Amino acid sequence: MMKMLLGCSVSLLLLLICLTEPVESRILHLDSCSVNVHMHELRKYYSGIRSNAISEDSEIGVKLLDKSLMKDVQEGQMCCFMRLVLRFYVERVFSNYASSHPQQQRCSSALANSFVSIRREIHKCHCLCEEETQRKIDSVHAEFIKLQISQAAQKAVGELDTVLEWLEGQKTQA
């Protein structure tokens, strides 16, 4: 009983700290589209689930998001690519990702909500997608559906570092 109270108290304290932190916002420039991204927040939420997602990934030989896939996005397709990646994570990954730990559930939910917010802003831009960009995301979907859905979601969450690193490498303005 005491451990449970202590665990709840620590969780509540962490939540209060998170709510009182100053929010670091950056304007991310994706072609002609500019969106507000809270990278610190994304990293914080991801750090809450990263180790579990990676340690429970049983499909070590499979890679969904290769860094070369992200690096080779054509000029003029950054907005489209990000919109499609966010859509993939919101619709396919977070909806199928499950953790038995309440703190990790909160972190994945907060991360999903952050992705939804960014996605909402990108939708206002009306990015046009070329066939090559769509093919890249289709290849991610193809690898995803080869796996059992919960394993695929686990793997995709474990590979979020690739997405966050790509975001951090884009042109930003504080």
mmCIF file of N, CA, C and O in Angstrom, residues 8-45:
data_model
loop_
_atom_site.group_PDB
_atom_site.id
_atom_site.type_symbol
_atom_site.label_atom_id
_atom_site.label_comp_id
_atom_site.label_asym_id
_atom_site.label_seq_id
_atom_site.Cartn_x
_atom_site.Cartn_y
_atom_site.Cartn_z
ATOM 1 N N CYS A 8 2.166 6.896 -6.707
ATOM 2 C CA CYS A 8 1.183 7.912 -7.113
ATOM 3 C C CYS A 8 1.693 9.320 -6.823
ATOM 4 O O CYS A 8 1.517 10.241 -7.613
ATOM 5 N N SER A 9 2.334 9.483 -5.676
ATOM 6 C CA SER A 9 2.868 10.791 -5.298
ATOM 7 C C SER A 9 3.961 11.236 -6.266
ATOM 8 O O SER A 9 3.996 12.391 -6.691
ATOM 9 N N VAL A 10 4.849 10.303 -6.623
ATOM 10 C CA VAL A 10 5.927 10.623 -7.558
ATOM 11 C C VAL A 10 5.339 10.968 -8.923
ATOM 12 O O VAL A 10 5.755 11.940 -9.565
ATOM 13 N N SER A 11 4.350 10.205 -9.385
ATOM 14 C CA SER A 11 3.708 10.479 -10.671
ATOM 15 C C SER A 11 3.045 11.851 -10.669
ATOM 16 O O SER A 11 3.150 12.608 -11.629
ATOM 17 N N LEU A 12 2.365 12.177 -9.581
ATOM 18 C CA LEU A 12 1.710 13.472 -9.464
ATOM 19 C C LEU A 12 2.735 14.603 -9.469
ATOM 20 O O LEU A 12 2.550 15.630 -10.117
ATOM 21 N N LEU A 13 3.827 14.407 -8.754
ATOM 22 C CA LEU A 13 4.889 15.406 -8.712
ATOM 23 C C LEU A 13 5.486 15.619 -10.101
ATOM 24 O O LEU A 13 5.693 16.755 -10.524
ATOM 25 N N LEU A 14 5.757 14.530 -10.820
ATOM 26 C CA LEU A 14 6.290 14.643 -12.181
ATOM 27 C C LEU A 14 5.317 15.371 -13.100
ATOM 28 O O LEU A 14 5.723 16.203 -13.913
ATOM 29 N N LEU A 15 4.045 15.072 -12.960
ATOM 30 C CA LEU A 15 3.036 15.742 -13.758
ATOM 31 C C LEU A 15 3.018 17.243 -13.475
ATOM 32 O O LEU A 15 2.968 18.061 -14.394
ATOM 33 N N LEU A 16 3.093 17.618 -12.210
ATOM 34 C CA LEU A 16 3.111 19.038 -11.842
ATOM 35 C C LEU A 16 4.353 19.738 -12.378
ATOM 36 O O LEU A 16 4.274 20.874 -12.855
ATOM 37 N N ILE A 17 5.488 19.056 -12.314
ATOM 38 C CA ILE A 17 6.725 19.636 -12.844
ATOM 39 C C ILE A 17 6.581 19.862 -14.346
ATOM 40 O O ILE A 17 6.959 20.906 -14.871
ATOM 41 N N CYS A 18 6.016 18.856 -15.036
ATOM 42 C CA CYS A 18 5.826 18.973 -16.483
ATOM 43 C C CYS A 18 4.911 20.138 -16.832
ATOM 44 O O CYS A 18 5.121 20.828 -17.821
ATOM 45 N N LEU A 19 3.895 20.341 -16.042
ATOM 46 C CA LEU A 19 2.935 21.400 -16.324
ATOM 47 C C LEU A 19 3.479 22.791 -16.032
ATOM 48 O O LEU A 19 3.011 23.769 -16.600
ATOM 49 N N THR A 20 4.464 22.885 -15.147
ATOM 50 C CA THR A 20 4.978 24.203 -14.789
ATOM 51 C C THR A 20 6.254 24.569 -15.538
ATOM 52 O O THR A 20 6.736 25.675 -15.403
ATOM 53 N N GLU A 21 6.800 23.635 -16.354
ATOM 54 C CA GLU A 21 7.992 23.952 -17.132
ATOM 55 C C GLU A 21 7.673 24.990 -18.198
ATOM 56 O O GLU A 21 6.601 24.957 -18.792
ATOM 57 N N PRO A 22 8.601 25.884 -18.473
ATOM 58 C CA PRO A 22 8.364 26.809 -19.575
ATOM 59 C C PRO A 22 8.362 26.021 -20.889
ATOM 60 O O PRO A 22 9.131 25.100 -21.063
ATOM 61 N N VAL A 23 7.475 26.379 -21.788
ATOM 62 C CA VAL A 23 7.347 25.656 -23.041
ATOM 63 C C VAL A 23 8.283 26.268 -24.072
ATOM 64 O O VAL A 23 8.225 27.462 -24.343
ATOM 65 N N GLU A 24 9.149 25.432 -24.621
ATOM 66 C CA GLU A 24 10.072 25.873 -25.649
ATOM 67 C C GLU A 24 9.463 25.536 -26.999
ATOM 68 O O GLU A 24 9.313 24.382 -27.357
ATOM 69 N N SER A 25 9.074 26.554 -27.721
ATOM 70 C CA SER A 25 8.423 26.363 -29.008
ATOM 71 C C SER A 25 9.358 26.807 -30.123
ATOM 72 O O SER A 25 10.070 27.797 -29.976
ATOM 73 N N ARG A 26 9.331 26.073 -31.214
ATOM 74 C CA ARG A 26 10.127 26.439 -32.376
ATOM 75 C C ARG A 26 9.225 26.438 -33.593
ATOM 76 O O ARG A 26 8.332 25.620 -33.697
ATOM 77 N N ILE A 27 9.496 27.323 -34.499
ATOM 78 C CA ILE A 27 8.787 27.335 -35.772
ATOM 79 C C ILE A 27 9.599 26.473 -36.725
ATOM 80 O O ILE A 27 10.767 26.738 -36.978
ATOM 81 N N LEU A 28 8.972 25.422 -37.219
ATOM 82 C CA LEU A 28 9.624 24.498 -38.137
ATOM 83 C C LEU A 28 9.200 24.868 -39.551
ATOM 84 O O LEU A 28 8.008 24.988 -39.833
ATOM 85 N N HIS A 29 10.177 25.081 -40.420
ATOM 86 C CA HIS A 29 9.897 25.463 -41.803
ATOM 87 C C HIS A 29 10.013 24.242 -42.704
ATOM 88 O O HIS A 29 11.097 23.700 -42.893
ATOM 89 N N LEU A 30 8.880 23.812 -43.212
ATOM 90 C CA LEU A 30 8.810 22.673 -44.121
ATOM 91 C C LEU A 30 8.313 23.198 -45.458
ATOM 92 O O LEU A 30 7.116 23.368 -45.662
ATOM 93 N N ASP A 31 9.245 23.488 -46.334
ATOM 94 C CA ASP A 31 8.921 24.098 -47.620
ATOM 95 C C ASP A 31 8.221 25.431 -47.364
ATOM 96 O O ASP A 31 8.735 26.243 -46.620
ATOM 97 N N SER A 32 7.034 25.623 -47.916
ATOM 98 C CA SER A 32 6.326 26.900 -47.710
ATOM 99 C C SER A 32 5.441 26.857 -46.473
ATOM 100 O O SER A 32 4.728 27.805 -46.183
ATOM 101 N N CYS A 33 5.514 25.777 -45.725
ATOM 102 C CA CYS A 33 4.675 25.595 -44.541
ATOM 103 C C CYS A 33 5.500 25.849 -43.270
ATOM 104 O O CYS A 33 6.631 25.382 -43.158
ATOM 105 N N SER A 34 4.942 26.573 -42.349
ATOM 106 C CA SER A 34 5.592 26.804 -41.058
ATOM 107 C C SER A 34 4.681 26.296 -39.954
ATOM 108 O O SER A 34 3.505 26.661 -39.906
ATOM 109 N N VAL A 35 5.229 25.453 -39.084
ATOM 110 C CA VAL A 35 4.430 24.888 -37.995
ATOM 111 C C VAL A 35 5.160 25.053 -36.668
ATOM 112 O O VAL A 35 6.386 25.056 -36.608
ATOM 113 N N ASN A 36 4.387 25.184 -35.629
ATOM 114 C CA ASN A 36 4.893 25.308 -34.271
ATOM 115 C C ASN A 36 5.168 23.912 -33.716
ATOM 116 O O ASN A 36 4.265 23.080 -33.693
ATOM 117 N N VAL A 37 6.390 23.667 -33.269
ATOM 118 C CA VAL A 37 6.749 22.348 -32.728
ATOM 119 C C VAL A 37 7.439 22.546 -31.386
ATOM 120 O O VAL A 37 8.344 23.362 -31.257
ATOM 121 N N HIS A 38 7.008 21.799 -30.411
ATOM 122 C CA HIS A 38 7.599 21.835 -29.078
ATOM 123 C C HIS A 38 8.529 20.629 -28.943
ATOM 124 O O HIS A 38 8.147 19.597 -28.387
ATOM 125 N N MET A 39 9.748 20.763 -29.474
ATOM 126 C CA MET A 39 10.691 19.639 -29.505
ATOM 127 C C MET A 39 11.016 19.131 -28.108
ATOM 128 O O MET A 39 11.108 17.927 -27.888
ATOM 129 N N HIS A 40 11.176 20.043 -27.166
ATOM 130 C CA HIS A 40 11.496 19.635 -25.796
ATOM 131 C C HIS A 40 10.386 18.732 -25.247
ATOM 132 O O HIS A 40 10.651 17.710 -24.613
ATOM 133 N N GLU A 41 9.164 19.097 -25.526
ATOM 134 C CA GLU A 41 8.004 18.332 -25.081
ATOM 135 C C GLU A 41 7.973 16.953 -25.754
ATOM 136 O O GLU A 41 7.743 15.935 -25.102
ATOM 137 N N LEU A 42 8.206 16.932 -27.068
ATOM 138 C CA LEU A 42 8.227 15.651 -27.783
ATOM 139 C C LEU A 42 9.309 14.728 -27.226
ATOM 140 O O LEU A 42 9.058 13.544 -26.993
ATOM 141 N N ARG A 43 10.492 15.276 -26.995
ATOM 142 C CA ARG A 43 11.593 14.481 -26.448
ATOM 143 C C ARG A 43 11.266 13.993 -25.042
ATOM 144 O O ARG A 43 11.570 12.851 -24.686
ATOM 145 N N LYS A 44 10.664 14.847 -24.242
ATOM 146 C CA LYS A 44 10.328 14.484 -22.858
ATOM 147 C C LYS A 44 9.340 13.320 -22.848
ATOM 148 O O LYS A 44 9.543 12.326 -22.145
ATOM 149 N N TYR A 45 8.289 13.418 -23.629
ATOM 150 C CA TYR A 45 7.296 12.347 -23.671
ATOM 151 C C TYR A 45 7.899 11.060 -24.239
ATOM 152 O O TYR A 45 7.625 9.971 -23.749
#
